[in-house]
PDB file of C-alpha atoms in Angstrom:
ATOM      1  CA  MET T 276       0.000   0.000   0.000  1.00 39.00           C
ATOM      2  CA  GLY T 277       1.338   3.473  -0.911  1.00 44.00           C
ATOM      3  CA  SER T 278       1.696   6.446   1.375  1.00 54.00           C
ATOM      4  CA  ILE T 279      -1.185   8.840   1.922  1.00 56.00           C
ATOM      5  CA  THR T 280      -0.812  12.217   0.226  1.00 74.00           C
ATOM      6  CA  LYS T 281      -2.515  15.228   1.728  1.00 90.00           C
ATOM      7  CA  HIS T 282      -3.780  17.749  -0.790  1.00 92.00           C
ATOM      8  CA  TYR T 283      -6.664  20.116  -1.343  1.00 94.00           C
ATOM      9  CA  THR T 284      -7.671  22.206  -4.365  1.00 94.00           C
ATOM     10  CA  PHE T 285      -9.495  25.528  -4.336  1.00 94.00           C
ATOM     11  CA  PHE T 286     -11.284  26.637  -7.517  1.00 92.00           C
ATOM     12  CA  SER T 287     -12.478  30.004  -8.775  1.00 90.00           C
ATOM     13  CA  LYS T 288     -14.086  30.714 -12.167  1.00 89.00           C
ATOM     14  CA  THR T 289     -10.808  30.941 -14.103  1.00 87.00           C
ATOM     15  CA  ALA T 290      -8.117  29.333 -11.924  1.00 89.00           C
ATOM     16  CA  GLY T 291      -7.307  26.811  -9.230  1.00 92.00           C
ATOM     17  CA  LEU T 292      -4.889  26.469  -6.342  1.00 93.00           C
ATOM     18  CA  GLU T 293      -3.684  23.077  -5.145  1.00 94.00           C
ATOM     19  CA  ILE T 294      -2.030  22.777  -1.738  1.00 95.00           C
ATOM     20  CA  ARG T 295      -0.071  19.597  -1.086  1.00 95.00           C
ATOM     21  CA  LEU T 296       1.913  18.240   1.830  1.00 95.00           C
ATOM     22  CA  GLY T 297       4.957  16.335   0.597  1.00 92.00           C
ATOM     23  CA  PHE T 298       8.712  16.092   0.698  1.00 92.00           C
ATOM     24  CA  ILE T 299      11.807  16.456  -1.406  1.00 91.00           C
ATOM     25  CA  GLU T 300      14.553  13.848  -1.400  1.00 91.00           C
ATOM     26  CA  LYS T 301      18.260  14.581  -1.826  1.00 91.00           C
ATOM     27  CA  GLU T 302      20.973  12.001  -1.322  1.00 91.00           C
ATOM     28  CA  GLY T 303      18.679   9.719   0.691  1.00 90.00           C
ATOM     29  CA  ILE T 304      17.384  12.475   2.977  1.00 92.00           C
ATOM     30  CA  LYS T 305      13.681  13.344   2.878  1.00 91.00           C
ATOM     31  CA  THR T 306      12.662  16.829   4.003  1.00 92.00           C
ATOM     32  CA  GLY T 307       9.039  17.864   4.494  1.00 93.00           C
ATOM     33  CA  LYS T 308       7.642  20.689   2.347  1.00 94.00           C
ATOM     34  CA  VAL T 309       4.328  22.354   1.545  1.00 95.00           C
ATOM     35  CA  PHE T 310       3.685  22.844  -2.169  1.00 94.00           C
ATOM     36  CA  LEU T 311       1.414  25.405  -3.805  1.00 93.00           C
ATOM     37  CA  ARG T 312       0.430  24.960  -7.446  1.00 91.00           C
ATOM     38  CA  SER T 313      -1.707  27.543  -9.180  1.00 90.00           C
ATOM     39  CA  PHE T 314      -3.155  26.898 -12.604  1.00 88.00           C
ATOM     40  CA  SER T 315      -5.461  28.489 -15.128  1.00 87.00           C
ATOM     41  CA  LEU T 316      -8.697  26.756 -16.107  1.00 88.00           C
ATOM     42  CA  GLU T 317      -8.760  28.371 -19.540  1.00 84.00           C
ATOM     43  CA  PRO T 318      -8.331  26.018 -22.521  1.00 84.00           C
ATOM     44  CA  GLY T 319      -4.758  25.726 -23.803  1.00 77.00           C
ATOM     45  CA  SER T 320      -3.186  27.269 -20.723  1.00 74.00           C
ATOM     46  CA  LYS T 321      -1.148  24.318 -19.478  1.00 71.00           C
ATOM     47  CA  ASP T 322       1.979  26.493 -19.554  1.00 70.00           C
ATOM     48  CA  LYS T 323       0.350  28.892 -17.060  1.00 75.00           C
ATOM     49  CA  GLN T 324       0.732  26.661 -14.025  1.00 84.00           C
ATOM     50  CA  ILE T 325       3.166  27.726 -11.320  1.00 87.00           C
ATOM     51  CA  SER T 326       4.494  25.634  -8.439  1.00 88.00           C
ATOM     52  CA  VAL T 327       6.037  27.007  -5.273  1.00 90.00           C
ATOM     53  CA  MET T 328       7.761  24.907  -2.619  1.00 91.00           C
ATOM     54  CA  LEU T 329       7.535  26.238   0.945  1.00 92.00           C
ATOM     55  CA  THR T 330       9.550  25.356   4.006  1.00 92.00           C
ATOM     56  CA  SER T 331       7.623  24.790   7.242  1.00 94.00           C
ATOM     57  CA  GLU T 332       8.552  28.255   8.441  1.00 94.00           C
ATOM     58  CA  GLU T 333       7.430  29.894   5.175  1.00 93.00           C
ATOM     59  CA  ALA T 334       4.087  28.066   5.284  1.00 93.00           C
ATOM     60  CA  PHE T 335       3.550  29.200   8.867  1.00 94.00           C
ATOM     61  CA  SER T 336       4.541  32.810   8.148  1.00 93.00           C
ATOM     62  CA  PHE T 337       2.010  32.681   5.280  1.00 91.00           C
ATOM     63  CA  THR T 338      -0.721  32.169   7.903  1.00 93.00           C
ATOM     64  CA  LEU T 339       0.474  35.213   9.871  1.00 94.00           C
ATOM     65  CA  PHE T 340       0.272  37.396   6.745  1.00 93.00           C
ATOM     66  CA  ALA T 341      -3.171  35.968   5.956  1.00 93.00           C
ATOM     67  CA  ARG T 342      -4.463  36.909   9.414  1.00 92.00           C
ATOM     68  CA  LYS T 343      -3.200  40.442   8.770  1.00 92.00           C
ATOM     69  CA  VAL T 344      -5.116  40.564   5.471  1.00 93.00           C
ATOM     70  CA  LEU T 345      -8.278  39.360   7.224  1.00 92.00           C
ATOM     71  CA  LYS T 346      -7.913  41.992   9.949  1.00 92.00           C
ATOM     72  CA  GLU T 347      -6.721  45.013   7.929  1.00 93.00           C
ATOM     73  CA  LYS T 348      -8.311  44.156   4.570  1.00 91.00           C
ATOM     74  CA  LYS T 349      -5.127  45.143   2.735  1.00 90.00           C
ATOM     75  CA  ASN T 350      -3.104  43.125   0.219  1.00 87.00           C
ATOM     76  CA  GLN T 351       0.151  41.528   1.345  1.00 85.00           C
ATOM     77  CA  LYS T 352       3.149  40.221  -0.603  1.00 84.00           C
ATOM     78  CA  VAL T 353       3.945  37.031   1.291  1.00 84.00           C
ATOM     79  CA  ILE T 354       6.761  35.166  -0.406  1.00 82.00           C
ATOM     80  CA  VAL T 355       9.338  35.966  -3.056  1.00 86.00           C
ATOM     81  CA  HIS T 356      11.633  33.211  -4.333  1.00 84.00           C
ATOM     82  CA  LYS T 357      14.483  33.901  -6.749  1.00 83.00           C
ATOM     83  CA  SER T 358      15.783  30.827  -8.548  1.00 81.00           C
ATOM     84  CA  LYS T 359      17.898  29.745 -11.502  1.00 77.00           C
ATOM     85  CA  ASN T 360      17.368  26.913 -13.920  1.00 75.00           C
ATOM     86  CA  GLY T 361      18.902  25.887 -17.240  1.00 73.00           C
ATOM     87  CA  SER T 362      17.043  28.597 -19.165  1.00 73.00           C
ATOM     88  CA  GLY T 363      17.877  31.486 -16.819  1.00 76.00           C
ATOM     89  CA  GLU T 364      16.782  33.240 -13.661  1.00 80.00           C
ATOM     90  CA  TYR T 365      13.182  33.634 -12.523  1.00 81.00           C
ATOM     91  CA  THR T 366      11.273  35.135  -9.608  1.00 86.00           C
ATOM     92  CA  THR T 367       8.137  33.643  -8.073  1.00 88.00           C
ATOM     93  CA  GLY T 368       5.898  35.689  -5.798  1.00 89.00           C
ATOM     94  CA  VAL T 369       2.836  34.859  -3.755  1.00 91.00           C
ATOM     95  CA  SER T 370       0.411  37.598  -2.699  1.00 91.00           C
ATOM     96  CA  LEU T 371      -2.693  37.526  -0.541  1.00 92.00           C
ATOM     97  CA  ASP T 372      -5.448  39.776  -1.772  1.00 91.00           C
ATOM     98  CA  TYR T 373      -8.534  41.546  -0.467  1.00 92.00           C
ATOM     99  CA  TRP T 374     -10.933  43.025  -3.034  1.00 89.00           C
ATOM    100  CA  GLU T 375     -14.146  45.050  -3.158  1.00 89.00           C
ATOM    101  CA  ARG T 376     -16.295  45.494  -6.299  1.00 87.00           C
ATOM    102  CA  ASN T 377     -19.933  46.390  -6.907  1.00 92.00           C
ATOM    103  CA  GLY T 378     -20.856  46.106  -3.226  1.00 90.00           C
ATOM    104  CA  ARG T 379     -19.208  42.670  -2.876  1.00 89.00           C
ATOM    105  CA  ASN T 380     -15.893  41.700  -1.347  1.00 89.00           C
ATOM    106  CA  GLY T 381     -13.676  38.673  -1.113  1.00 90.00           C
ATOM    107  CA  PHE T 382     -10.202  37.329  -0.708  1.00 93.00           C
ATOM    108  CA  GLY T 383      -7.734  35.630  -2.964  1.00 91.00           C
ATOM    109  CA  ILE T 384      -4.257  34.409  -3.558  1.00 92.00           C
ATOM    110  CA  THR T 385      -2.130  35.359  -6.554  1.00 89.00           C
ATOM    111  CA  VAL T 386       0.920  33.412  -7.677  1.00 89.00           C
ATOM    112  CA  GLN T 387       3.186  35.148 -10.195  1.00 88.00           C
ATOM    113  CA  ARG T 388       6.301  34.108 -12.053  1.00 85.00           C
ATOM    114  CA  TYR T 389       8.616  36.515 -13.836  1.00 81.00           C
ATOM    115  CA  SER T 390      11.152  35.072 -16.236  1.00 75.00           C
ATOM    116  CA  GLN T 391      13.003  36.916 -18.968  1.00 62.00           C
ATOM    117  CA  GLY T 392      10.279  39.541 -19.414  1.00 62.00           C
ATOM    118  CA  VAL T 393       7.396  37.039 -19.272  1.00 62.00           C
ATOM    119  CA  ASN T 394       4.867  37.438 -16.466  1.00 69.00           C
ATOM    120  CA  VAL T 395       2.550  34.523 -15.644  1.00 74.00           C
ATOM    121  CA  ASN T 396      -0.123  35.557 -13.165  1.00 78.00           C
ATOM    122  CA  THR T 397      -2.751  33.195 -11.711  1.00 80.00           C
ATOM    123  CA  PRO T 398      -5.179  34.786  -9.243  1.00 85.00           C
ATOM    124  CA  VAL T 399      -7.623  32.536  -7.368  1.00 90.00           C
ATOM    125  CA  SER T 400     -10.610  34.247  -5.744  1.00 90.00           C
ATOM    126  CA  LEU T 401     -11.875  32.805  -2.440  1.00 91.00           C
ATOM    127  CA  THR T 402     -14.827  33.372  -0.146  1.00 90.00           C
ATOM    128  CA  LYS T 403     -14.040  34.474   3.403  1.00 91.00           C
ATOM    129  CA  ALA T 404     -14.664  30.897   4.594  1.00 93.00           C
ATOM    130  CA  GLY T 405     -12.398  29.540   1.834  1.00 93.00           C
ATOM    131  CA  PHE T 406      -9.663  31.986   2.833  1.00 93.00           C
ATOM    132  CA  TYR T 407      -9.951  30.913   6.497  1.00 93.00           C
ATOM    133  CA  PHE T 408      -9.814  27.273   5.384  1.00 95.00           C
ATOM    134  CA  LEU T 409      -6.660  27.937   3.346  1.00 94.00           C
ATOM    135  CA  VAL T 410      -5.068  29.535   6.423  1.00 93.00           C
ATOM    136  CA  GLU T 411      -6.022  26.581   8.636  1.00 95.00           C
ATOM    137  CA  ILE T 412      -4.633  24.007   6.195  1.00 96.00           C
ATOM    138  CA  LEU T 413      -1.341  25.885   5.879  1.00 94.00           C
ATOM    139  CA  LYS T 414      -1.074  26.286   9.652  1.00 95.00           C
ATOM    140  CA  ARG T 415      -1.508  22.553  10.268  1.00 95.00           C
ATOM    141  CA  TRP T 416       0.632  21.396   7.355  1.00 95.00           C
ATOM    142  CA  SER T 417       3.456  23.788   8.266  1.00 95.00           C
ATOM    143  CA  VAL T 418       3.909  21.680  11.420  1.00 94.00           C
ATOM    144  CA  ASP T 419       3.307  18.362   9.623  1.00 93.00           C
ATOM    145  CA  ALA T 420       6.037  19.256   7.074  1.00 93.00           C
ATOM    146  CA  CYS T 421       8.577  19.875   9.820  1.00 90.00           C
ATOM    147  CA  PHE T 422      10.558  16.655   9.410  1.00 88.00           C
ATOM    148  CA  THR T 423      13.778  15.276   8.008  1.00 88.00           C
ATOM    149  CA  ILE T 424      14.303  11.541   7.513  1.00 88.00           C
ATOM    150  CA  ALA T 425      17.714  10.065   6.716  1.00 86.00           C
ATOM    151  CA  GLU T 426      17.594   6.603   5.148  1.00 75.00           C
TER     152      GLU T 426
END
């Protein structure tokens, strides 16, 4: 029997956000991580998915920023990762959003990737309850991902 994977996906009209508890393995050492993957639901947009890997501390600090957004109703830039791969350097950012339009309001999360002048932006709109649920999942999984196993 395989191991149980924890994951949950939030959906808005045009995009989704998957949260997954997992690990990375390097040289026989497994380290817990929380993964965020945002993706567009528009046809032909497979190249618009963005994955971000969070340490336990980053996932927990995410919840602190989210509480601030809930209290102050102001947007917050939460995480910025700068990385290099074979095709160059790129920056990934995660923002928590509060919005008001036409007498309605809500919350969201936006994941962006900047690479060589290309900006991929995937916002996912959430209800207040959905935003609270996102915060609760990240809070719990930040502790669950706090492990290192040497084999």
